[in-house]
Coordinates of N, CA and C in Angstrom, one line a residue:
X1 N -97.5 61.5 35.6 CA -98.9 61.8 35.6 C -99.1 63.3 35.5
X2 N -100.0 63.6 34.7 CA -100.3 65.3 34.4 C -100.4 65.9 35.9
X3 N -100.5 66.9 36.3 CA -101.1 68.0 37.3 C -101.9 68.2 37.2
X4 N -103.2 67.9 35.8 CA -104.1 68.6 36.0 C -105.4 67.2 36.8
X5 N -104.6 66.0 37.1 CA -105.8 64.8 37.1 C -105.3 64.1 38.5
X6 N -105.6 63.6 39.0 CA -105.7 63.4 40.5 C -106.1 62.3 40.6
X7 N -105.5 60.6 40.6 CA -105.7 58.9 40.4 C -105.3 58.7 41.5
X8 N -105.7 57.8 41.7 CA -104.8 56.2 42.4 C -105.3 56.6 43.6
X9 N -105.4 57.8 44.2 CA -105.3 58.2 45.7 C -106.3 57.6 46.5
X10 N -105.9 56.6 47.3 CA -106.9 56.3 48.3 C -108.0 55.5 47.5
X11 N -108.2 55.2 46.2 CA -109.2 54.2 45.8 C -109.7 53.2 46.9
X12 N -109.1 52.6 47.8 CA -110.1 51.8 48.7 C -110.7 51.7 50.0
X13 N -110.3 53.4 50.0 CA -110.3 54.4 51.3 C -112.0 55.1 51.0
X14 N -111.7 54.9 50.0 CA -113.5 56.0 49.7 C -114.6 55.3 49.9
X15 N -115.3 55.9 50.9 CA -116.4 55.8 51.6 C -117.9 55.7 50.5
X16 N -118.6 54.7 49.8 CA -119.2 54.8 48.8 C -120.5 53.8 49.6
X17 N -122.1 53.9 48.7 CA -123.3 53.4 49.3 C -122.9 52.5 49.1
X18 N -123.6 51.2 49.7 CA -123.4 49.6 49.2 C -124.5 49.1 48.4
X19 N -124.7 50.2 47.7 CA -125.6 49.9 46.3 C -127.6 49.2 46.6
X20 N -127.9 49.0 45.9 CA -129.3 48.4 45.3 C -129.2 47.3 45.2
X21 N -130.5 46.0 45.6 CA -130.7 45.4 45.0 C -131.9 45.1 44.7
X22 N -132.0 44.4 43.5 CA -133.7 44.7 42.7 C -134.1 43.3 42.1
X23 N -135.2 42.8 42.0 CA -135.4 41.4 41.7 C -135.9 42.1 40.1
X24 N -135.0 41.1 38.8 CA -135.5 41.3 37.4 C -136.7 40.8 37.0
X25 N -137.1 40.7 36.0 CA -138.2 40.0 35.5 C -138.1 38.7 35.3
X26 N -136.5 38.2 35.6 CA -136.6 36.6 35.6 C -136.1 36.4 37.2
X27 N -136.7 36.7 37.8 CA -136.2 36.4 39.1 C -135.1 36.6 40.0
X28 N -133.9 37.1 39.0 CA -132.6 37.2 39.6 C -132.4 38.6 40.3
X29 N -131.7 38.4 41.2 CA -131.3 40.0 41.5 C -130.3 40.5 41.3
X30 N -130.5 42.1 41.0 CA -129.0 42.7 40.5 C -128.9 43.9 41.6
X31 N -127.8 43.6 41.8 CA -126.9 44.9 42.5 C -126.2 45.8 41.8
X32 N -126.8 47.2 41.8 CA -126.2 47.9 40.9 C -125.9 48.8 41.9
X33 N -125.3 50.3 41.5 CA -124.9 51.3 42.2 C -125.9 52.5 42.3
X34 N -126.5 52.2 40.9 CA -127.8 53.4 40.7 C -129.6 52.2 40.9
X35 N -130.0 53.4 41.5 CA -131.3 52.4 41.9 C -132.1 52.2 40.3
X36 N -132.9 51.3 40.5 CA -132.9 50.1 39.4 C -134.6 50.6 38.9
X37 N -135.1 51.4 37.8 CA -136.3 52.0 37.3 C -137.5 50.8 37.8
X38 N -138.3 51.1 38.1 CA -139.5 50.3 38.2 C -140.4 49.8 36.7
X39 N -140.3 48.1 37.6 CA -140.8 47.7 36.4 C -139.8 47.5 34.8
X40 N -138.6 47.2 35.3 CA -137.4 47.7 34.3 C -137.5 46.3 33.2
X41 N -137.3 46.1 32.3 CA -136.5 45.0 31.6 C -135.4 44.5 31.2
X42 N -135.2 45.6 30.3 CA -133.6 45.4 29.7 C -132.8 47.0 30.0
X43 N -131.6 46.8 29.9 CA -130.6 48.0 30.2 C -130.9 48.9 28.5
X44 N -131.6 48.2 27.3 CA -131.5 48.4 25.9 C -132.9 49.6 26.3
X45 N -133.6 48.7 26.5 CA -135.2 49.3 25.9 C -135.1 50.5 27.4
X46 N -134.6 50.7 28.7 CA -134.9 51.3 29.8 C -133.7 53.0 29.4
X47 N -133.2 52.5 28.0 CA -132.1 53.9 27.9 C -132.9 54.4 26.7
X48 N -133.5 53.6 26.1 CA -134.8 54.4 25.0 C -134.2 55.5 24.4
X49 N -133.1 55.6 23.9 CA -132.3 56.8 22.7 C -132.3 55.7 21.4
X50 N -132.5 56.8 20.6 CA -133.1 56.8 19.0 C -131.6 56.3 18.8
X51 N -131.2 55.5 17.4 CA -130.1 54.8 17.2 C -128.8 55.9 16.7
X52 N -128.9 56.9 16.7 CA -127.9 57.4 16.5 C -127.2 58.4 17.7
X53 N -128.3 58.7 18.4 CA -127.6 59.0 19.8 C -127.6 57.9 21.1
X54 N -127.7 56.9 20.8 CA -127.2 55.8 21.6 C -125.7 55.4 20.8
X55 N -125.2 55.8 19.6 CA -124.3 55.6 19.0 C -123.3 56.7 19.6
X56 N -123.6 58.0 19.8 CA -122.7 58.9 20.2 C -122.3 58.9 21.6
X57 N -123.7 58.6 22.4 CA -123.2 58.4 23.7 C -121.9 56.7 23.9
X58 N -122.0 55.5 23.5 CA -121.2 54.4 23.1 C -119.7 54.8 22.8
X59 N -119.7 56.2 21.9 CA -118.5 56.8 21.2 C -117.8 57.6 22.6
X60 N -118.3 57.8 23.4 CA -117.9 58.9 24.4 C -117.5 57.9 25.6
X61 N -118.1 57.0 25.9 CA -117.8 55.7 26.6 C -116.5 55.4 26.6
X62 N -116.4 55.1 24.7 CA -115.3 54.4 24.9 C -114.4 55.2 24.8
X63 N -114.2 56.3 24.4 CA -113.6 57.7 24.2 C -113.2 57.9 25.4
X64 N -114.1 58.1 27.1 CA -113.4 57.9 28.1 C -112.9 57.1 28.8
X65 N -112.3 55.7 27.9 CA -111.7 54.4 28.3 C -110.3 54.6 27.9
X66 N -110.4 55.1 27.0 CA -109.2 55.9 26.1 C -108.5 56.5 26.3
X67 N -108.9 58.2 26.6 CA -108.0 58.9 27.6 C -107.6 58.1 28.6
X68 N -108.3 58.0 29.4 CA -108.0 56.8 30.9 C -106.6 56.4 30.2
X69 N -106.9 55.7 29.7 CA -105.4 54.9 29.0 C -104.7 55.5 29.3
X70 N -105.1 56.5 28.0 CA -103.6 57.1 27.5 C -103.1 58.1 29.2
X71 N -103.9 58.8 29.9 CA -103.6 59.3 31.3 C -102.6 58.5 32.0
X72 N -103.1 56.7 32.0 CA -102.5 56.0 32.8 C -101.3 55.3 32.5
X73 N -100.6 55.5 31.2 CA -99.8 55.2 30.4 C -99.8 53.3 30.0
X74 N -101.4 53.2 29.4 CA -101.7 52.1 29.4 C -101.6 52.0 27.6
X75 N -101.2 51.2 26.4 CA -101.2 51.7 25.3 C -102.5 51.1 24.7
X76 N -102.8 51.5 24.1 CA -104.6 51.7 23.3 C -104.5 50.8 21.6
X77 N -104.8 50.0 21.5 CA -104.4 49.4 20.3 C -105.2 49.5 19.2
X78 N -106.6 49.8 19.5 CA -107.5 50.4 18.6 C -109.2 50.7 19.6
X79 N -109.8 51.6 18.6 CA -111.9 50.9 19.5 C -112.3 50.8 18.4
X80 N -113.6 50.2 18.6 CA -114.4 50.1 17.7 C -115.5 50.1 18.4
X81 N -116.6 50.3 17.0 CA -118.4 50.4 17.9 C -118.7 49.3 16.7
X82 N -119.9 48.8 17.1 CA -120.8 47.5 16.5 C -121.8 47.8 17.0
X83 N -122.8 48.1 15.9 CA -124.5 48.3 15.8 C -125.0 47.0 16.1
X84 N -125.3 46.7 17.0 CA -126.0 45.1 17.5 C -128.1 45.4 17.3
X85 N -128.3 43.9 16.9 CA -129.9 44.4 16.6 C -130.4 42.9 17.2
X86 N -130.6 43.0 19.1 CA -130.6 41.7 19.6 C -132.2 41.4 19.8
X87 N -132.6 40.9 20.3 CA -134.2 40.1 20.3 C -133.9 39.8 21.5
X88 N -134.6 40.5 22.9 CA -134.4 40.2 24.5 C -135.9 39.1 24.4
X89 N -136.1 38.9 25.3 CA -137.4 38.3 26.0 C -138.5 39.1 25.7
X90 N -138.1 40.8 26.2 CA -138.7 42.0 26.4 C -139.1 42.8 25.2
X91 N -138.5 41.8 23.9 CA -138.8 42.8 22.3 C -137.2 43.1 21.9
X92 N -137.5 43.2 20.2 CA -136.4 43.5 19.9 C -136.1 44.7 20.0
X93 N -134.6 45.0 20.0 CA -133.6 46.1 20.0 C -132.7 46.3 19.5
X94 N -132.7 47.7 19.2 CA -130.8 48.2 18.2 C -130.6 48.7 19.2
X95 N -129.2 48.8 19.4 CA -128.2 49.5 20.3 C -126.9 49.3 19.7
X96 N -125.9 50.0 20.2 CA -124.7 50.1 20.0 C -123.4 50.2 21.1
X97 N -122.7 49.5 21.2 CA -121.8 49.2 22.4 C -120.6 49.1 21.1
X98 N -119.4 49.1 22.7 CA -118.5 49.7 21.6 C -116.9 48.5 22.6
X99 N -115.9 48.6 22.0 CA -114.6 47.9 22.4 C -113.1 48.9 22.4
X100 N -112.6 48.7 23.6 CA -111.7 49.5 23.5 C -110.3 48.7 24.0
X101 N -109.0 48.2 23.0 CA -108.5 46.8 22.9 C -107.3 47.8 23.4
X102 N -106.8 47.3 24.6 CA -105.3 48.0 25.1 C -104.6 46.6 24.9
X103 N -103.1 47.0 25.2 CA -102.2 45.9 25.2 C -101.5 45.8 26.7
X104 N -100.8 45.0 26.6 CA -100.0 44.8 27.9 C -99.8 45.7 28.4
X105 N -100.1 45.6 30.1 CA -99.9 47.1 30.4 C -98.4 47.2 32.0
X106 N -98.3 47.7 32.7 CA -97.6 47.3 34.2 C -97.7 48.0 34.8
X107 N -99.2 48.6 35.3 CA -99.5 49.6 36.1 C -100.4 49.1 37.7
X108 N -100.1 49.9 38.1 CA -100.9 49.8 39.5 C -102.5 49.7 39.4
X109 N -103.2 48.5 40.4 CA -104.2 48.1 39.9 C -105.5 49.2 40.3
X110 N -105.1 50.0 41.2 CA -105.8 50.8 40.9 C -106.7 51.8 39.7
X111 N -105.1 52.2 39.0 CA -105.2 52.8 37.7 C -105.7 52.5 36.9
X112 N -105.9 50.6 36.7 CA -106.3 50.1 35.6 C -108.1 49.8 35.8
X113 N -108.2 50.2 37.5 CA -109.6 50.2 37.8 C -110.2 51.2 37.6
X114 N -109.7 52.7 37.7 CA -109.9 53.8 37.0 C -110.0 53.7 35.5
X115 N -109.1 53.2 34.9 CA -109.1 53.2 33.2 C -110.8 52.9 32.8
X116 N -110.5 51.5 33.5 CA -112.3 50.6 33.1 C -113.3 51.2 33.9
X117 N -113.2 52.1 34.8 CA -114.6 53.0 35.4 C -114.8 54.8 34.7
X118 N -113.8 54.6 34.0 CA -113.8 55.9 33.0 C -115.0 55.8 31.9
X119 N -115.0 54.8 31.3 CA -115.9 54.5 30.2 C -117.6 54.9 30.4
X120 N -117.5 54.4 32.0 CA -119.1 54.9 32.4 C -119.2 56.0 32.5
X121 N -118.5 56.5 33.7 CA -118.0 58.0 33.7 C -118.4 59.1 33.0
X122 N -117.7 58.6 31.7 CA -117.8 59.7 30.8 C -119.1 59.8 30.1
X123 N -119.9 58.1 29.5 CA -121.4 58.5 29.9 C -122.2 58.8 29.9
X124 N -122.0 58.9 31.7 CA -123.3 59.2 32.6 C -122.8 60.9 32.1
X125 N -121.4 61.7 31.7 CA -121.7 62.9 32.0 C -122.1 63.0 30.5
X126 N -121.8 62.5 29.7 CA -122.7 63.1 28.2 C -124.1 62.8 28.5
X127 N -124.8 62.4 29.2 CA -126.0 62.2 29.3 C -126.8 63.3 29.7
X128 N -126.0 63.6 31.0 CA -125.9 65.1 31.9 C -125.9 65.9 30.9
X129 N -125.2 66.3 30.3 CA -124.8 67.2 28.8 C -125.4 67.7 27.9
X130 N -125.7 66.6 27.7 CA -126.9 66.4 26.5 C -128.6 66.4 26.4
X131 N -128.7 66.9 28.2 CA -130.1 67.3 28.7 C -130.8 65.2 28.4
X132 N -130.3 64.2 28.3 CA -130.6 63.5 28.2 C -130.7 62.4 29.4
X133 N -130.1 62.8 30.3 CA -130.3 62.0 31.6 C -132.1 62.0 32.4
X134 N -131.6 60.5 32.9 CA -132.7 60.4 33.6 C -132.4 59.6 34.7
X135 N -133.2 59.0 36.1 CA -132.5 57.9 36.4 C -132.3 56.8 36.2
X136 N -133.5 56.3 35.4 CA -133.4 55.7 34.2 C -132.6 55.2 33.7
X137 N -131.8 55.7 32.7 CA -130.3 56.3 31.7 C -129.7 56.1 32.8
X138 N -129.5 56.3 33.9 CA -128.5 56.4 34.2 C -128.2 55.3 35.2
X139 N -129.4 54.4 35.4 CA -128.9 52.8 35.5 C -128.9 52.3 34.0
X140 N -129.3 52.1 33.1 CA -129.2 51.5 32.2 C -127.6 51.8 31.3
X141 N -126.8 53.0 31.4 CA -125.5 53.2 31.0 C -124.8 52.5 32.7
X142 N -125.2 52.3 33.5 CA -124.5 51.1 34.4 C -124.3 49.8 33.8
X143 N -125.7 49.9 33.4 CA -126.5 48.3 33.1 C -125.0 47.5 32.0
X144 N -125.0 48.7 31.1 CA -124.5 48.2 29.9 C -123.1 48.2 30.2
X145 N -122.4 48.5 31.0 CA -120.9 48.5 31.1 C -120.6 47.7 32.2
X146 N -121.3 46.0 31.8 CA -121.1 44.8 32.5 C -119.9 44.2 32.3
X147 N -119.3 44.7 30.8 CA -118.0 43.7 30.6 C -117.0 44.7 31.6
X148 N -117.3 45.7 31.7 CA -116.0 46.7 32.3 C -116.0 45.7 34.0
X149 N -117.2 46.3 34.2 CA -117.3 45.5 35.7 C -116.4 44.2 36.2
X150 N -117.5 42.9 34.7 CA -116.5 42.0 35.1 C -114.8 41.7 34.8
X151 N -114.0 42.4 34.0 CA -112.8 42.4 34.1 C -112.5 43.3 35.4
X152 N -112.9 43.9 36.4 CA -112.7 44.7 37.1 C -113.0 43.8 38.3
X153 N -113.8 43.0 38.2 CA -114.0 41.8 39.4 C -113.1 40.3 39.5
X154 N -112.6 40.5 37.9 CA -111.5 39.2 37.7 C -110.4 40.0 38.5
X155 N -109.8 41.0 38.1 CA -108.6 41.9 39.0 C -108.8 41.6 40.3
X156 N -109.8 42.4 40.9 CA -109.8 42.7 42.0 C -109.6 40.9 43.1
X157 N -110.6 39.9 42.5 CA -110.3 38.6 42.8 C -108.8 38.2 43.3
X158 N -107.7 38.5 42.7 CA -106.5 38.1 42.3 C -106.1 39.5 43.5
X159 N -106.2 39.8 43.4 CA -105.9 41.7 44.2 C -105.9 41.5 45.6
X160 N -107.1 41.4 45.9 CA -108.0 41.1 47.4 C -109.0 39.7 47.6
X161 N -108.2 38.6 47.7 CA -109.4 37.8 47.9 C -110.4 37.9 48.8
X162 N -111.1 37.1 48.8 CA -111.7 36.8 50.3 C -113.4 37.6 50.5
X163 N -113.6 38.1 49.1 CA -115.4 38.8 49.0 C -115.7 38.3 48.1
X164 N -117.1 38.6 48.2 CA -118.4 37.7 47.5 C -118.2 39.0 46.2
X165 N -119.1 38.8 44.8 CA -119.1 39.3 43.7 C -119.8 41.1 44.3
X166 N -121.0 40.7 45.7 CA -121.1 41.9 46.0 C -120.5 42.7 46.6
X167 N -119.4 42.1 47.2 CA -118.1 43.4 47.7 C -117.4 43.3 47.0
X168 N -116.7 42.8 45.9 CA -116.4 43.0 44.4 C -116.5 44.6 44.1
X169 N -117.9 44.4 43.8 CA -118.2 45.5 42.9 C -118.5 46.7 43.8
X170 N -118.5 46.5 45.2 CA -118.6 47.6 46.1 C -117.3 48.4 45.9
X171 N -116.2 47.5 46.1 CA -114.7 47.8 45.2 C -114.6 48.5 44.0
X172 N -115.0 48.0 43.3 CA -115.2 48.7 42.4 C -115.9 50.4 42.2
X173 N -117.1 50.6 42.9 CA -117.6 51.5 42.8 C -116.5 52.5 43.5
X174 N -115.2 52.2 44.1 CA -114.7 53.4 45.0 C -113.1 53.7 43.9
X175 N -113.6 53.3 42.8 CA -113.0 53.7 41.8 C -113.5 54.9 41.0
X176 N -114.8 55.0 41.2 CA -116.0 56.2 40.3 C -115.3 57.6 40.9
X177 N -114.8 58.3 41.8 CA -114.5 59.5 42.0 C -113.1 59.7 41.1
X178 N -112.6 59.1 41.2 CA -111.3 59.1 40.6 C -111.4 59.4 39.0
X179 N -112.7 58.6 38.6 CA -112.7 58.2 37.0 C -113.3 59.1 36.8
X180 N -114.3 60.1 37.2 CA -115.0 61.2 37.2 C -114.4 62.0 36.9
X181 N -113.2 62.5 37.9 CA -112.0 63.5 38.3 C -111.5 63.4 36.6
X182 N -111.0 62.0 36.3 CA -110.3 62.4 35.4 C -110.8 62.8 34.2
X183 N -112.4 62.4 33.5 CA -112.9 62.6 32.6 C -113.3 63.8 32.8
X184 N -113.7 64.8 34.1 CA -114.1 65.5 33.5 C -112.9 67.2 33.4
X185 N -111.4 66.3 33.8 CA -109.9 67.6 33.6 C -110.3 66.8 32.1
X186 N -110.3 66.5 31.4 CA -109.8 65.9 30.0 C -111.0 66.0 29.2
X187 N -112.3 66.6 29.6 CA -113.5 66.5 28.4 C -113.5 66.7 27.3
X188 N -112.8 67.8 27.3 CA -112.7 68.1 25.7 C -111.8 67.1 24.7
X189 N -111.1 66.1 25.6 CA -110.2 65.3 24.5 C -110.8 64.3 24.3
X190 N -112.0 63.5 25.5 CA -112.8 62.6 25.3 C -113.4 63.0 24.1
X191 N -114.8 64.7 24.2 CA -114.8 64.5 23.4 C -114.4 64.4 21.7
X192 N -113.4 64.8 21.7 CA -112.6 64.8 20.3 C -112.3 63.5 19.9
X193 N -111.8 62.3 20.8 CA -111.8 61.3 20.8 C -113.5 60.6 20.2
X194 N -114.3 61.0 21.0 CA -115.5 60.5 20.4 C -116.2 60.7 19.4
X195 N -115.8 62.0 18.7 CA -116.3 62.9 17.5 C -115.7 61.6 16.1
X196 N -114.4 61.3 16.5 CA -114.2 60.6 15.2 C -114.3 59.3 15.4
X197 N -114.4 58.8 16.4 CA -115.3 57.2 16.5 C -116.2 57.1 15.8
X198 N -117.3 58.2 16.8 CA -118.4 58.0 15.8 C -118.9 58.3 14.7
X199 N -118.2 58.8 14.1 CA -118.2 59.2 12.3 C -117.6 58.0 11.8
X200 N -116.1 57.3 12.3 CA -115.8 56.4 11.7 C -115.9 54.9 11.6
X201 N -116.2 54.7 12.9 CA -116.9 53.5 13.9 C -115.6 52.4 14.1
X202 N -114.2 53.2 13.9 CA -113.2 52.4 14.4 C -112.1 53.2 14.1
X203 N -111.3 53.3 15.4 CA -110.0 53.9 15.2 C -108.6 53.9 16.0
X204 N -107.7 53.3 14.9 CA -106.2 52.7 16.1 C -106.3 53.8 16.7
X205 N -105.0 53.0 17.8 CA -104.8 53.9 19.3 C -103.7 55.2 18.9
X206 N -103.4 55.3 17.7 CA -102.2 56.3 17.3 C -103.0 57.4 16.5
X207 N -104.6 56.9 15.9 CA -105.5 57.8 15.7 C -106.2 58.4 16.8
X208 N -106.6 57.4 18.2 CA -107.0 58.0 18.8 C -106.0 58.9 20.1
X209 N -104.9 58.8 19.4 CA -103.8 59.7 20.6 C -103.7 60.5 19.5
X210 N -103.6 61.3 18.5 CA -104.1 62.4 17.4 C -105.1 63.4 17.7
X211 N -106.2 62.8 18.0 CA -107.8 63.4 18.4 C -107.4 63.8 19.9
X212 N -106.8 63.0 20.7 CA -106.3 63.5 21.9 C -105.8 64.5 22.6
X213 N -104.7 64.6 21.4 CA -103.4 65.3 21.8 C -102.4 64.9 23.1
X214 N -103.0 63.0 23.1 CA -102.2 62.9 24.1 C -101.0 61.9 24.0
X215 N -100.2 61.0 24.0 CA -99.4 60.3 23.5 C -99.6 58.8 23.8
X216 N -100.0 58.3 23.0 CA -100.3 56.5 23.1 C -99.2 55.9 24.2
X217 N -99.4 55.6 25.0 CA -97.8 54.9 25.8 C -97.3 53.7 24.9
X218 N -96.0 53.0 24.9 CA -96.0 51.6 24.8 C -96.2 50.5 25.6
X219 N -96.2 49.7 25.1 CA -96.5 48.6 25.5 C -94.8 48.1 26.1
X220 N -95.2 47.5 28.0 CA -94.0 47.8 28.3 C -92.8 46.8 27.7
X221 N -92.9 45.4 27.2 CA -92.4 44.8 26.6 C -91.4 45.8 25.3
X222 N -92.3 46.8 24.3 CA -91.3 47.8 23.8 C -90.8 48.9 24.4
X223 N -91.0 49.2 25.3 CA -90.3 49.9 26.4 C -88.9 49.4 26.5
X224 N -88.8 48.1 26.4 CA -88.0 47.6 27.0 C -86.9 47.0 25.8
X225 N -87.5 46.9 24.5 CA -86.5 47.1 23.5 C -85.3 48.1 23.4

């Protein structure tokens, strides 16, 4: 592990709020970590960036899922972004979400909870960055990194049984200082990482350890060749 990034330590030692909860427009309630905008609908229409900076911020996401990897010596097999143009209840919307496909990995499950809390991480801080934050934005970049969560709640299931989906993800949130830490020793490689995503809108993991300057790990199976 570099010296300049600081994981794993104490992930379920850290003392974090036990979040929000908010009734949606269809009656369900959601527990999130950032309080939930009034009168909210969708995580789409409540981040209200124009289609090409909803595209960059997506590129930086997954850009910080990436590093995370490559930090955790997890191997990165390619990302990609996909312009989605979906029809909510609330009106249609374009947005852009993005995929970041590792392979086998054999790391401590902490790290791999770090990996998948990097992606928001990184962001909530281009948001910050980019004079574009609100609190707003910055439940709705929660909102949208539901798939990270639930692979993060299948783990942790298998991990620690014995909690409901909302101490789950209270779990989960005591991953956020760590993923912070690391995205923000490594910003500049995120963003380099994100610069050519989003120009290209997909790029293997041997491209994206190039933009890095960091080294794709293997996959331990070829480790082991």
């Amino acid at each position: 592990m570099p010296d300049d990034v600081v994981v794993g330590a104490g992930t379920l030692e850290v003392v974090m709020h036990s979040g929000f909860l908010t009734a949606g427009p269809d009656g369900n309630v959601v527990h999130s970590f950032h309080p939930a905008p009034a009168g909210w609908c969708c995580a789409n229409h409540m981040l209200a960036l124009d289609l090409e900076a909803d595209r960059q911020g997506a590129a930086v996401h997954e850009a910080g899922h990436t590093v995370a990897a490559f930090t955790m010596g997890i191997h990165v097999v390619g990302i990609t972004l996909v312009t989605e143009r979906i029809q909510h209840p609330c009106g249609l919307v374009h947005g852009v979400s993005g995929v970041t496909e590792i392979g086998s990995m054999a790391v401590p499950v902490d790290e791999y909870l770090t990996m998948l809390a990097s992606g928001e991480a990184a962001h909530q801080r281009w948001l910050r960055d980019s004079g574009l934050h609100t609190p707003a934005r910055a439940w709705a970049v929660e909102r949208g990194a539901l798939d990270d969560m639930s692979k993060a709640l299948d783990v942790l299931r298998e991990w620690v049984p014995g909690y409901d989906d909302t101490g789950y993800r209270q779990l989960f949130w005591r991953s956020r200082p760590s993923a912070e830490a690391l995205v923000d020793a490594r910003w500049e490689r995120v963003l380099a990482v994100a610069g050519g995503l989003a120009s290209r809108g997909w790029l293997s993991g041997e491209e994206a350890s190039g933009l890095a300057g960091l080294p794709n790990p293997a996959e331990p199976d070829a480790q082991q060749d």
